[in-house]
């Protein structure tokens, strides 16, 4: 299967309220031979305020942000077209599952496009950083790495690429990061082909669930406290191994644990044990491409390499055969989840952050192509056909950003007032506001003055002038 390796640069660290401003990718075959590539940059959507630090990191000037050839809406249309052309493929990036994937899903959702394009069948998804960390955990000689002050291996893309002798001078531009990801992963595949195929076996949710439900002992790779670790685990009983509330969350027992004393514990006692460290229970998110490899790799790692193999097998057998124990764990997990829900903040959830709280209906999703194909005037009329009020709001905003002249005056004024209320707010909001940007600029100006960094100080002046112009545009809305 082809690998679609892609990367984004964004206006903000928020996947809910920020926007993609640059996206690039390379399509390679299973031997990393390039088949296609793209790189797109767009203008910042009207009515959104960027984070200054995000633009400094991805080296974006106000000119690039305001004068790119493509609007944000046009860029998303191009991306959707390219990703459909590249399908079927395994879509991956560097640390993409936690950020880039979330960003593109939410961008497609807000852009009235199908959000799950990169992982819905026949496509699969994975994450380059997880593959590299796992390969290193199996064999530290596979990659040259830098070490930080805590003596932990550094897996930042720029650092890892540079240590392999790959040019990283253009890091933090989308296409360059995608190319670096491809080059690092091609080294992993070449040096560790025996695990490469294992890594890719979990790029699909149902394939991962099949592996878990077999009930075999396997090695689970996890990354926490700055280290990549191998855990020898066995899944809970096949009938009772998935979380009763959270779809796709599966559970396994770490075989360093003496399980017999746990078997007869009450639900409350199990909840206490579940909080203790080291954890006896390990979570496997089947839809997030977990790293699962052969049991032999865990067996070579501490503390399992000092344990008797027959003891490990005995513990696995106890877990797999004891339905009641697995059932009790699921009851405990349900109670913990329900307690967490009750203690959640009751503040409003905005439409932009509601992608997982309410899924768009098939009826509405089927209307997407017709909506995009319609003229701007007809787009407004077609919004009446959507049942989902969130899509109606997103649609009006797109029309305001792309073709404001086609909106009736009352809707235009209402949209402008809503944006003004958001971006001029003096309160602490979930999104960046003009006052937040001014504060950020002042803080960064002090930092870069001390560092005598003229280039970044000039950028901050640009940002400040831009913020003042947007403030002026909206303060009388």
GROMACS .gro file of C-alpha atoms in nm:
model
  477
    1UNK     CA    1   0.000   0.000   0.000
    2UNK     CA    2   0.125   0.352  -0.078
    3UNK     CA    3   0.226   0.586   0.204
    4UNK     CA    4   0.078   0.937   0.194
    5UNK     CA    5   0.322   1.136   0.409
    6UNK     CA    6   0.194   1.484   0.487
    7UNK     CA    7   0.246   1.777   0.723
    8UNK     CA    8   0.077   2.104   0.813
    9UNK     CA    9   0.174   2.445   0.947
   10UNK     CA   10  -0.100   2.623   1.137
   11UNK     CA   11  -0.201   2.966   1.265
   12UNK     CA   12  -0.244   2.837   1.619
   13UNK     CA   13  -0.179   2.548   1.856
   14UNK     CA   14  -0.557   2.504   1.890
   15UNK     CA   15  -0.700   2.234   1.664
   16UNK     CA   16  -1.052   2.366   1.736
   17UNK     CA   17  -1.007   2.736   1.665
   18UNK     CA   18  -0.687   2.759   1.457
   19UNK     CA   19  -0.645   2.704   1.084
   20UNK     CA   20  -0.407   2.528   0.850
   21UNK     CA   21  -0.210   2.791   0.658
   22UNK     CA   22   0.029   2.554   0.477
   23UNK     CA   23   0.010   2.186   0.389
   24UNK     CA   24   0.241   1.964   0.189
   25UNK     CA   25   0.296   1.597   0.125
   26UNK     CA   26   0.470   1.325  -0.070
   27UNK     CA   27   0.313   1.003  -0.194
   28UNK     CA   28   0.557   0.711  -0.196
   29UNK     CA   29   0.522   0.341  -0.271
   30UNK     CA   30   0.608   0.068  -0.019
   31UNK     CA   31   0.978   0.104  -0.110
   32UNK     CA   32   0.967   0.484  -0.060
   33UNK     CA   33   0.986   0.560  -0.431
   34UNK     CA   34   0.815   0.896  -0.483
   35UNK     CA   35   0.498   0.897  -0.695
   36UNK     CA   36   0.354   1.244  -0.632
   37UNK     CA   37   0.393   1.556  -0.419
   38UNK     CA   38   0.214   1.882  -0.341
   39UNK     CA   39   0.259   2.198  -0.137
   40UNK     CA   40  -0.015   2.456  -0.075
   41UNK     CA   41  -0.027   2.781   0.119
   42UNK     CA   42  -0.336   2.991   0.186
   43UNK     CA   43  -0.455   3.317   0.333
   44UNK     CA   44  -0.572   3.330   0.695
   45UNK     CA   45  -0.953   3.298   0.709
   46UNK     CA   46  -1.132   3.628   0.767
   47UNK     CA   47  -1.226   3.678   1.131
   48UNK     CA   48  -0.952   3.461   1.282
   49UNK     CA   49  -0.662   3.585   1.495
   50UNK     CA   50  -0.333   3.397   1.477
   51UNK     CA   51  -0.087   3.316   1.754
   52UNK     CA   52   0.235   3.513   1.706
   53UNK     CA   53   0.452   3.223   1.825
   54UNK     CA   54   0.293   2.984   1.573
   55UNK     CA   55   0.390   3.216   1.286
   56UNK     CA   56   0.741   3.264   1.420
   57UNK     CA   57   0.791   2.886   1.438
   58UNK     CA   58   0.671   2.827   1.082
   59UNK     CA   59   0.839   3.147   0.955
   60UNK     CA   60   0.523   3.304   0.815
   61UNK     CA   61   0.512   3.677   0.738
   62UNK     CA   62   0.197   3.891   0.722
   63UNK     CA   63   0.248   3.916   0.344
   64UNK     CA   64   0.232   3.535   0.313
   65UNK     CA   65  -0.066   3.525   0.548
   66UNK     CA   66  -0.268   3.783   0.356
   67UNK     CA   67  -0.149   3.760  -0.006
   68UNK     CA   68  -0.123   3.385  -0.081
   69UNK     CA   69  -0.293   3.286  -0.408
   70UNK     CA   70  -0.541   3.052  -0.242
   71UNK     CA   71  -0.808   3.136   0.012
   72UNK     CA   72  -0.846   2.894   0.301
   73UNK     CA   73  -1.165   2.752   0.146
   74UNK     CA   74  -0.993   2.698  -0.190
   75UNK     CA   75  -0.696   2.526  -0.025
   76UNK     CA   76  -0.918   2.277   0.160
   77UNK     CA   77  -1.091   2.193  -0.171
   78UNK     CA   78  -0.749   2.119  -0.327
   79UNK     CA   79  -0.638   1.907  -0.030
   80UNK     CA   80  -0.958   1.702  -0.040
   81UNK     CA   81  -0.908   1.644  -0.415
   82UNK     CA   82  -0.543   1.537  -0.370
   83UNK     CA   83  -0.616   1.308  -0.075
   84UNK     CA   84  -0.897   1.139  -0.271
   85UNK     CA   85  -0.662   1.095  -0.568
   86UNK     CA   86  -0.396   0.943  -0.339
   87UNK     CA   87  -0.641   0.694  -0.185
   88UNK     CA   88  -0.615   0.412  -0.092
   89UNK     CA   89  -0.306   0.481   0.117
   90UNK     CA   90  -0.170   0.479   0.469
   91UNK     CA   91  -0.177   0.847   0.568
   92UNK     CA   92   0.091   0.947   0.817
   93UNK     CA   93   0.309   1.234   0.931
   94UNK     CA   94   0.529   1.318   1.229
   95UNK     CA   95   0.327   1.330   1.550
   96UNK     CA   96   0.022   1.364   1.326
   97UNK     CA   97  -0.228   1.155   1.524
   98UNK     CA   98  -0.231   1.406   1.810
   99UNK     CA   99  -0.226   1.724   1.601
  100UNK     CA  100  -0.228   1.722   1.218
  101UNK     CA  101  -0.502   1.457   1.194
  102UNK     CA  102  -0.716   1.643   1.449
  103UNK     CA  103  -0.660   1.970   1.264
  104UNK     CA  104  -0.752   1.836   0.919
  105UNK     CA  105  -1.060   1.657   1.058
  106UNK     CA  106  -1.184   1.974   1.224
  107UNK     CA  107  -1.096   2.186   0.920
  108UNK     CA  108  -1.297   1.953   0.694
  109UNK     CA  109  -1.582   1.950   0.949
  110UNK     CA  110  -1.592   2.332   0.965
  111UNK     CA  111  -1.544   2.344   0.586
  112UNK     CA  112  -1.852   2.119   0.522
  113UNK     CA  113  -1.639   1.827   0.400
  114UNK     CA  114  -1.622   1.465   0.517
  115UNK     CA  115  -1.385   1.481   0.818
  116UNK     CA  116  -1.249   1.125   0.828
  117UNK     CA  117  -1.102   1.101   0.479
  118UNK     CA  118  -0.751   1.002   0.595
  119UNK     CA  119  -0.859   0.700   0.799
  120UNK     CA  120  -1.194   0.583   0.661
  121UNK     CA  121  -1.174   0.262   0.454
  122UNK     CA  122  -0.998   0.196   0.224
  123UNK     CA  123  -0.750   0.441   0.380
  124UNK     CA  124  -0.547   0.371   0.694
  125UNK     CA  125  -0.338   0.596   0.918
  126UNK     CA  126  -0.023   0.580   1.124
  127UNK     CA  127   0.225   0.812   1.293
  128UNK     CA  128   0.592   0.841   1.196
  129UNK     CA  129   0.714   0.947   1.541
  130UNK     CA  130   0.557   0.637   1.703
  131UNK     CA  131   0.717   0.409   1.444
  132UNK     CA  132   1.061   0.570   1.501
  133UNK     CA  133   1.028   0.551   1.880
  134UNK     CA  134   0.925   0.186   1.863
  135UNK     CA  135   1.208   0.094   1.625
  136UNK     CA  136   1.453   0.262   1.864
  137UNK     CA  137   1.302   0.079   2.165
  138UNK     CA  138   1.350  -0.254   1.985
  139UNK     CA  139   1.706  -0.167   1.876
  140UNK     CA  140   1.878   0.159   1.984
  141UNK     CA  141   2.134   0.115   1.706
  142UNK     CA  142   1.871   0.173   1.440
  143UNK     CA  143   1.886   0.554   1.453
  144UNK     CA  144   2.144   0.809   1.556
  145UNK     CA  145   1.988   1.032   1.822
  146UNK     CA  146   2.066   1.335   2.035
  147UNK     CA  147   2.010   1.316   2.410
  148UNK     CA  148   1.851   1.589   2.621
  149UNK     CA  149   1.956   1.703   2.969
  150UNK     CA  150   1.760   1.412   3.123
  151UNK     CA  151   1.958   1.172   2.904
  152UNK     CA  152   1.647   1.081   2.703
  153UNK     CA  153   1.664   1.027   2.327
  154UNK     CA  154   1.525   1.324   2.130
  155UNK     CA  155   1.267   1.240   1.862
  156UNK     CA  156   1.195   1.587   1.729
  157UNK     CA  157   1.190   1.559   1.351
  158UNK     CA  158   1.452   1.826   1.283
  159UNK     CA  159   1.695   1.671   1.533
  160UNK     CA  160   1.640   1.313   1.418
  161UNK     CA  161   1.672   1.404   1.048
  162UNK     CA  162   1.993   1.601   1.111
  163UNK     CA  163   2.143   1.311   1.309
  164UNK     CA  164   2.082   1.078   1.012
  165UNK     CA  165   2.267   1.322   0.784
  166UNK     CA  166   1.944   1.452   0.625
  167UNK     CA  167   1.925   1.823   0.541
  168UNK     CA  168   1.696   1.981   0.803
  169UNK     CA  169   1.761   2.348   0.726
  170UNK     CA  170   1.405   2.401   0.600
  171UNK     CA  171   1.235   2.238   0.901
  172UNK     CA  172   0.889   2.371   0.994
  173UNK     CA  173   0.777   2.417   0.637
  174UNK     CA  174   0.513   2.163   0.542
  175UNK     CA  175   0.667   1.992   0.240
  176UNK     CA  176   1.018   1.987   0.392
  177UNK     CA  177   0.884   1.818   0.708
  178UNK     CA  178   0.696   1.561   0.498
  179UNK     CA  179   1.016   1.487   0.300
  180UNK     CA  180   1.220   1.452   0.620
  181UNK     CA  181   0.958   1.215   0.763
  182UNK     CA  182   0.979   1.000   0.449
  183UNK     CA  183   1.360   0.988   0.465
  184UNK     CA  184   1.373   0.896   0.836
  185UNK     CA  185   1.110   0.623   0.792
  186UNK     CA  186   1.285   0.481   0.487
  187UNK     CA  187   1.593   0.429   0.709
  188UNK     CA  188   1.378   0.252   0.970
  189UNK     CA  189   1.229   0.022   0.704
  190UNK     CA  190   1.568  -0.056   0.548
  191UNK     CA  191   1.737  -0.134   0.882
  192UNK     CA  192   1.445  -0.304   1.056
  193UNK     CA  193   1.229  -0.466   0.791
  194UNK     CA  194   1.127  -0.746   1.031
  195UNK     CA  195   0.935  -0.504   1.254
  196UNK     CA  196   0.827  -0.256   0.983
  197UNK     CA  197   0.541  -0.480   0.868
  198UNK     CA  198   0.434  -0.535   1.230
  199UNK     CA  199   0.420  -0.159   1.283
  200UNK     CA  200   0.188  -0.115   0.984
  201UNK     CA  201  -0.049  -0.395   1.091
  202UNK     CA  202  -0.221  -0.158   1.335
  203UNK     CA  203  -0.285   0.123   1.083
  204UNK     CA  204  -0.648   0.013   1.070
  205UNK     CA  205  -0.890  -0.002   1.365
  206UNK     CA  206  -1.050  -0.337   1.281
  207UNK     CA  207  -0.713  -0.505   1.208
  208UNK     CA  208  -0.588  -0.385   1.546
  209UNK     CA  209  -0.897  -0.518   1.722
  210UNK     CA  210  -0.850  -0.859   1.555
  211UNK     CA  211  -0.494  -0.876   1.695
  212UNK     CA  212  -0.614  -0.783   2.045
  213UNK     CA  213  -0.906  -1.028   2.050
  214UNK     CA  214  -0.681  -1.322   1.962
  215UNK     CA  215  -0.570  -1.306   2.324
  216UNK     CA  216  -0.202  -1.374   2.253
  217UNK     CA  217   0.084  -1.229   2.457
  218UNK     CA  218   0.242  -0.939   2.266
  219UNK     CA  219   0.471  -0.640   2.316
  220UNK     CA  220   0.307  -0.300   2.346
  221UNK     CA  221   0.522   0.008   2.287
  222UNK     CA  222   0.435   0.321   2.485
  223UNK     CA  223   0.605   0.658   2.523
  224UNK     CA  224   0.586   0.847   2.852
  225UNK     CA  225   0.813   1.050   3.080
  226UNK     CA  226   1.039   1.110   2.779
  227UNK     CA  227   1.117   0.742   2.717
  228UNK     CA  228   0.999   0.481   2.467
  229UNK     CA  229   0.916   0.161   2.657
  230UNK     CA  230   0.824  -0.197   2.573
  231UNK     CA  231   0.557  -0.370   2.783
  232UNK     CA  232   0.485  -0.740   2.766
  233UNK     CA  233   0.106  -0.766   2.794
  234UNK     CA  234  -0.191  -0.995   2.749
  235UNK     CA  235  -0.538  -0.858   2.660
  236UNK     CA  236  -0.829  -0.908   2.897
  237UNK     CA  237  -1.080  -1.184   2.817
  238UNK     CA  238  -1.192  -1.149   2.448
  239UNK     CA  239  -1.556  -1.085   2.550
  240UNK     CA  240  -1.463  -0.819   2.805
  241UNK     CA  241  -1.162  -0.629   2.678
  242UNK     CA  242  -1.318  -0.309   2.537
  243UNK     CA  243  -1.412  -0.006   2.746
  244UNK     CA  244  -1.787  -0.001   2.813
  245UNK     CA  245  -1.816   0.368   2.717
  246UNK     CA  246  -1.514   0.477   2.511
  247UNK     CA  247  -1.530   0.314   2.169
  248UNK     CA  248  -1.206   0.154   2.055
  249UNK     CA  249  -1.032   0.161   2.396
  250UNK     CA  250  -0.903  -0.188   2.473
  251UNK     CA  251  -0.731  -0.315   2.787
  252UNK     CA  252  -0.443  -0.548   2.859
  253UNK     CA  253  -0.261  -0.658   3.173
  254UNK     CA  254   0.110  -0.592   3.211
  255UNK     CA  255   0.268  -0.932   3.276
  256UNK     CA  256   0.514  -0.795   3.531
  257UNK     CA  257   0.206  -0.795   3.759
  258UNK     CA  258   0.124  -1.074   4.001
  259UNK     CA  259  -0.241  -1.104   3.895
  260UNK     CA  260  -0.364  -1.362   4.145
  261UNK     CA  261  -0.410  -1.115   4.435
  262UNK     CA  262  -0.619  -0.894   4.200
  263UNK     CA  263  -0.870  -1.161   4.104
  264UNK     CA  264  -1.096  -1.136   4.407
  265UNK     CA  265  -1.076  -0.764   4.471
  266UNK     CA  266  -1.397  -0.560   4.491
  267UNK     CA  267  -1.472  -0.295   4.226
  268UNK     CA  268  -1.358  -0.016   4.460
  269UNK     CA  269  -1.039  -0.202   4.545
  270UNK     CA  270  -0.968  -0.250   4.172
  271UNK     CA  271  -1.015   0.126   4.118
  272UNK     CA  272  -0.750   0.190   4.384
  273UNK     CA  273  -0.510  -0.061   4.225
  274UNK     CA  274  -0.564   0.095   3.881
  275UNK     CA  275  -0.424   0.425   4.009
  276UNK     CA  276  -0.103   0.272   4.140
  277UNK     CA  277   0.230   0.284   3.959
  278UNK     CA  278   0.358   0.087   3.774
  279UNK     CA  279   0.020   0.035   3.610
  280UNK     CA  280  -0.105  -0.320   3.591
  281UNK     CA  281  -0.361  -0.222   3.327
  282UNK     CA  282  -0.252  -0.077   2.992
  283UNK     CA  283  -0.484   0.100   2.748
  284UNK     CA  284  -0.469   0.028   2.374
  285UNK     CA  285  -0.646   0.280   2.149
  286UNK     CA  286  -0.734   0.072   1.843
  287UNK     CA  287  -0.810   0.376   1.627
  288UNK     CA  288  -0.478   0.549   1.699
  289UNK     CA  289  -0.238   0.301   1.537
  290UNK     CA  290  -0.090   0.158   1.858
  291UNK     CA  291   0.249  -0.011   1.825
  292UNK     CA  292   0.209  -0.386   1.878
  293UNK     CA  293   0.500  -0.620   1.801
  294UNK     CA  294   0.598  -0.979   1.873
  295UNK     CA  295   0.623  -1.095   2.237
  296UNK     CA  296   0.993  -1.179   2.188
  297UNK     CA  297   1.089  -0.809   2.197
  298UNK     CA  298   0.928  -0.754   2.536
  299UNK     CA  299   1.083  -1.077   2.667
  300UNK     CA  300   1.430  -0.929   2.607
  301UNK     CA  301   1.350  -0.615   2.809
  302UNK     CA  302   1.362  -0.547   3.183
  303UNK     CA  303   1.192  -0.664   3.399
  304UNK     CA  304   1.054  -0.945   3.179
  305UNK     CA  305   1.398  -1.081   3.083
  306UNK     CA  306   1.459  -1.169   3.449
  307UNK     CA  307   1.127  -1.354   3.483
  308UNK     CA  308   1.062  -1.722   3.429
  309UNK     CA  309   0.884  -1.775   3.095
  310UNK     CA  310   0.647  -2.031   3.248
  311UNK     CA  311   0.537  -1.769   3.509
  312UNK     CA  312   0.464  -1.518   3.231
  313UNK     CA  313   0.255  -1.776   3.044
  314UNK     CA  314   0.071  -1.876   3.363
  315UNK     CA  315  -0.024  -1.513   3.435
  316UNK     CA  316  -0.145  -1.465   3.076
  317UNK     CA  317  -0.357  -1.778   3.102
  318UNK     CA  318  -0.516  -1.661   3.428
  319UNK     CA  319  -0.612  -1.326   3.269
  320UNK     CA  320  -0.745  -1.481   2.949
  321UNK     CA  321  -0.955  -1.748   3.121
  322UNK     CA  322  -1.099  -1.539   3.403
  323UNK     CA  323  -1.413  -1.375   3.261
  324UNK     CA  324  -1.527  -1.240   3.599
  325UNK     CA  325  -1.198  -1.056   3.656
  326UNK     CA  326  -1.222  -0.888   3.314
  327UNK     CA  327  -1.588  -0.801   3.375
  328UNK     CA  328  -1.500  -0.642   3.710
  329UNK     CA  329  -1.229  -0.430   3.547
  330UNK     CA  330  -1.482  -0.303   3.291
  331UNK     CA  331  -1.726  -0.214   3.570
  332UNK     CA  332  -1.448  -0.024   3.747
  333UNK     CA  333  -1.356   0.155   3.423
  334UNK     CA  334  -1.721   0.249   3.364
  335UNK     CA  335  -1.751   0.397   3.713
  336UNK     CA  336  -1.427   0.595   3.673
  337UNK     CA  337  -1.549   0.729   3.335
  338UNK     CA  338  -1.888   0.827   3.480
  339UNK     CA  339  -1.724   1.004   3.774
  340UNK     CA  340  -1.506   1.192   3.528
  341UNK     CA  341  -1.810   1.296   3.321
  342UNK     CA  342  -1.988   1.432   3.631
  343UNK     CA  343  -1.688   1.642   3.727
  344UNK     CA  344  -1.646   1.788   3.376
  345UNK     CA  345  -1.678   2.161   3.328
  346UNK     CA  346  -2.030   2.269   3.239
  347UNK     CA  347  -1.914   2.558   3.020
  348UNK     CA  348  -2.057   2.585   2.669
  349UNK     CA  349  -1.915   2.371   2.392
  350UNK     CA  350  -1.880   2.576   2.074
  351UNK     CA  351  -1.967   2.434   1.732
  352UNK     CA  352  -1.598   2.427   1.632
  353UNK     CA  353  -1.512   2.188   1.917
  354UNK     CA  354  -1.817   1.963   1.883
  355UNK     CA  355  -1.697   1.724   1.611
  356UNK     CA  356  -1.703   1.423   1.847
  357UNK     CA  357  -2.000   1.523   2.062
  358UNK     CA  358  -2.249   1.490   1.777
  359UNK     CA  359  -2.171   1.321   1.446
  360UNK     CA  360  -2.303   1.469   1.122
  361UNK     CA  361  -2.588   1.262   0.975
  362UNK     CA  362  -2.547   1.061   0.653
  363UNK     CA  363  -2.825   1.274   0.501
  364UNK     CA  364  -2.631   1.596   0.559
  365UNK     CA  365  -2.299   1.441   0.452
  366UNK     CA  366  -2.458   1.338   0.121
  367UNK     CA  367  -2.541   1.706   0.052
  368UNK     CA  368  -2.177   1.824   0.081
  369UNK     CA  369  -2.075   1.783  -0.290
  370UNK     CA  370  -2.386   1.968  -0.415
  371UNK     CA  371  -2.325   2.252  -0.169
  372UNK     CA  372  -1.967   2.302  -0.289
  373UNK     CA  373  -2.071   2.279  -0.656
  374UNK     CA  374  -2.338   2.551  -0.619
  375UNK     CA  375  -2.290   2.923  -0.687
  376UNK     CA  376  -2.231   3.146  -0.383
  377UNK     CA  377  -2.589   3.277  -0.402
  378UNK     CA  378  -2.728   2.924  -0.419
  379UNK     CA  379  -2.501   2.807  -0.137
  380UNK     CA  380  -2.698   3.029   0.103
  381UNK     CA  381  -3.031   2.878  -0.013
  382UNK     CA  382  -2.893   2.523   0.008
  383UNK     CA  383  -2.804   2.573   0.376
  384UNK     CA  384  -3.177   2.534   0.449
  385UNK     CA  385  -3.147   2.169   0.344
  386UNK     CA  386  -2.904   2.085   0.626
  387UNK     CA  387  -3.057   1.947   0.947
  388UNK     CA  388  -2.740   2.021   1.147
  389UNK     CA  389  -2.742   2.380   1.273
  390UNK     CA  390  -2.363   2.369   1.308
  391UNK     CA  391  -2.325   2.321   0.933
  392UNK     CA  392  -2.558   2.614   0.868
  393UNK     CA  393  -2.337   2.834   1.087
  394UNK     CA  394  -2.017   2.710   0.920
  395UNK     CA  395  -2.172   2.765   0.576
  396UNK     CA  396  -2.268   3.126   0.649
  397UNK     CA  397  -1.918   3.195   0.778
  398UNK     CA  398  -1.761   3.048   0.461
  399UNK     CA  399  -1.985   3.267   0.243
  400UNK     CA  400  -1.895   3.573   0.456
  401UNK     CA  401  -1.524   3.494   0.410
  402UNK     CA  402  -1.537   3.407   0.040
  403UNK     CA  403  -1.821   3.605  -0.116
  404UNK     CA  404  -1.956   3.859   0.137
  405UNK     CA  405  -2.129   4.062  -0.138
  406UNK     CA  406  -2.371   3.774  -0.201
  407UNK     CA  407  -2.507   3.782   0.154
  408UNK     CA  408  -2.821   3.981   0.240
  409UNK     CA  409  -2.721   4.291   0.440
  410UNK     CA  410  -2.880   4.172   0.766
  411UNK     CA  411  -2.689   3.839   0.758
  412UNK     CA  412  -2.365   4.018   0.660
  413UNK     CA  413  -2.396   4.262   0.952
  414UNK     CA  414  -2.486   3.982   1.194
  415UNK     CA  415  -2.181   3.778   1.086
  416UNK     CA  416  -1.952   4.079   1.121
  417UNK     CA  417  -2.091   4.155   1.470
  418UNK     CA  418  -2.039   3.793   1.579
  419UNK     CA  419  -1.677   3.801   1.463
  420UNK     CA  420  -1.618   4.138   1.631
  421UNK     CA  421  -1.760   4.006   1.958
  422UNK     CA  422  -1.523   3.711   1.944
  423UNK     CA  423  -1.198   3.874   1.836
  424UNK     CA  424  -1.231   4.191   2.045
  425UNK     CA  425  -1.333   4.010   2.364
  426UNK     CA  426  -1.141   4.120   2.674
  427UNK     CA  427  -1.212   3.790   2.853
  428UNK     CA  428  -0.996   3.480   2.850
  429UNK     CA  429  -1.141   3.286   2.558
  430UNK     CA  430  -1.068   2.946   2.404
  431UNK     CA  431  -0.950   3.122   2.087
  432UNK     CA  432  -0.691   3.395   2.029
  433UNK     CA  433  -0.831   3.751   2.047
  434UNK     CA  434  -0.682   4.088   1.952
  435UNK     CA  435  -0.607   4.169   2.321
  436UNK     CA  436  -0.444   3.823   2.365
  437UNK     CA  437  -0.231   3.884   2.056
  438UNK     CA  438  -0.117   4.225   2.183
  439UNK     CA  439  -0.017   4.068   2.518
  440UNK     CA  440   0.168   3.786   2.341
  441UNK     CA  441   0.350   4.035   2.115
  442UNK     CA  442   0.461   4.243   2.417
  443UNK     CA  443   0.593   3.934   2.598
  444UNK     CA  444   0.782   3.813   2.290
  445UNK     CA  445   0.916   4.161   2.217
  446UNK     CA  446   1.082   4.167   2.561
  447UNK     CA  447   1.232   3.821   2.498
  448UNK     CA  448   1.370   3.903   2.150
  449UNK     CA  449   1.498   4.245   2.261
  450UNK     CA  450   1.705   4.068   2.528
  451UNK     CA  451   1.826   3.824   2.263
  452UNK     CA  452   1.894   4.109   2.017
  453UNK     CA  453   1.698   3.922   1.747
  454UNK     CA  454   1.615   4.192   1.491
  455UNK     CA  455   1.448   3.956   1.246
  456UNK     CA  456   1.189   3.838   1.499
  457UNK     CA  457   1.138   4.192   1.634
  458UNK     CA  458   1.054   4.309   1.280
  459UNK     CA  459   0.804   4.024   1.247
  460UNK     CA  460   0.641   4.130   1.576
  461UNK     CA  461   0.606   4.486   1.443
  462UNK     CA  462   0.431   4.344   1.135
  463UNK     CA  463   0.201   4.138   1.357
  464UNK     CA  464   0.118   4.441   1.570
  465UNK     CA  465   0.032   4.659   1.269
  466UNK     CA  466  -0.186   4.382   1.129
  467UNK     CA  467  -0.370   4.344   1.463
  468UNK     CA  468  -0.434   4.719   1.472
  469UNK     CA  469  -0.583   4.712   1.121
  470UNK     CA  470  -0.815   4.421   1.208
  471UNK     CA  471  -0.920   4.594   1.531
  472UNK     CA  472  -1.003   4.910   1.335
  473UNK     CA  473  -1.206   4.708   1.081
  474UNK     CA  474  -1.421   4.538   1.344
  475UNK     CA  475  -1.450   4.779   1.637
  476UNK     CA  476  -1.750   4.960   1.485
  477UNK     CA  477  -1.929   4.645   1.366
   0.00000   0.00000   0.00000
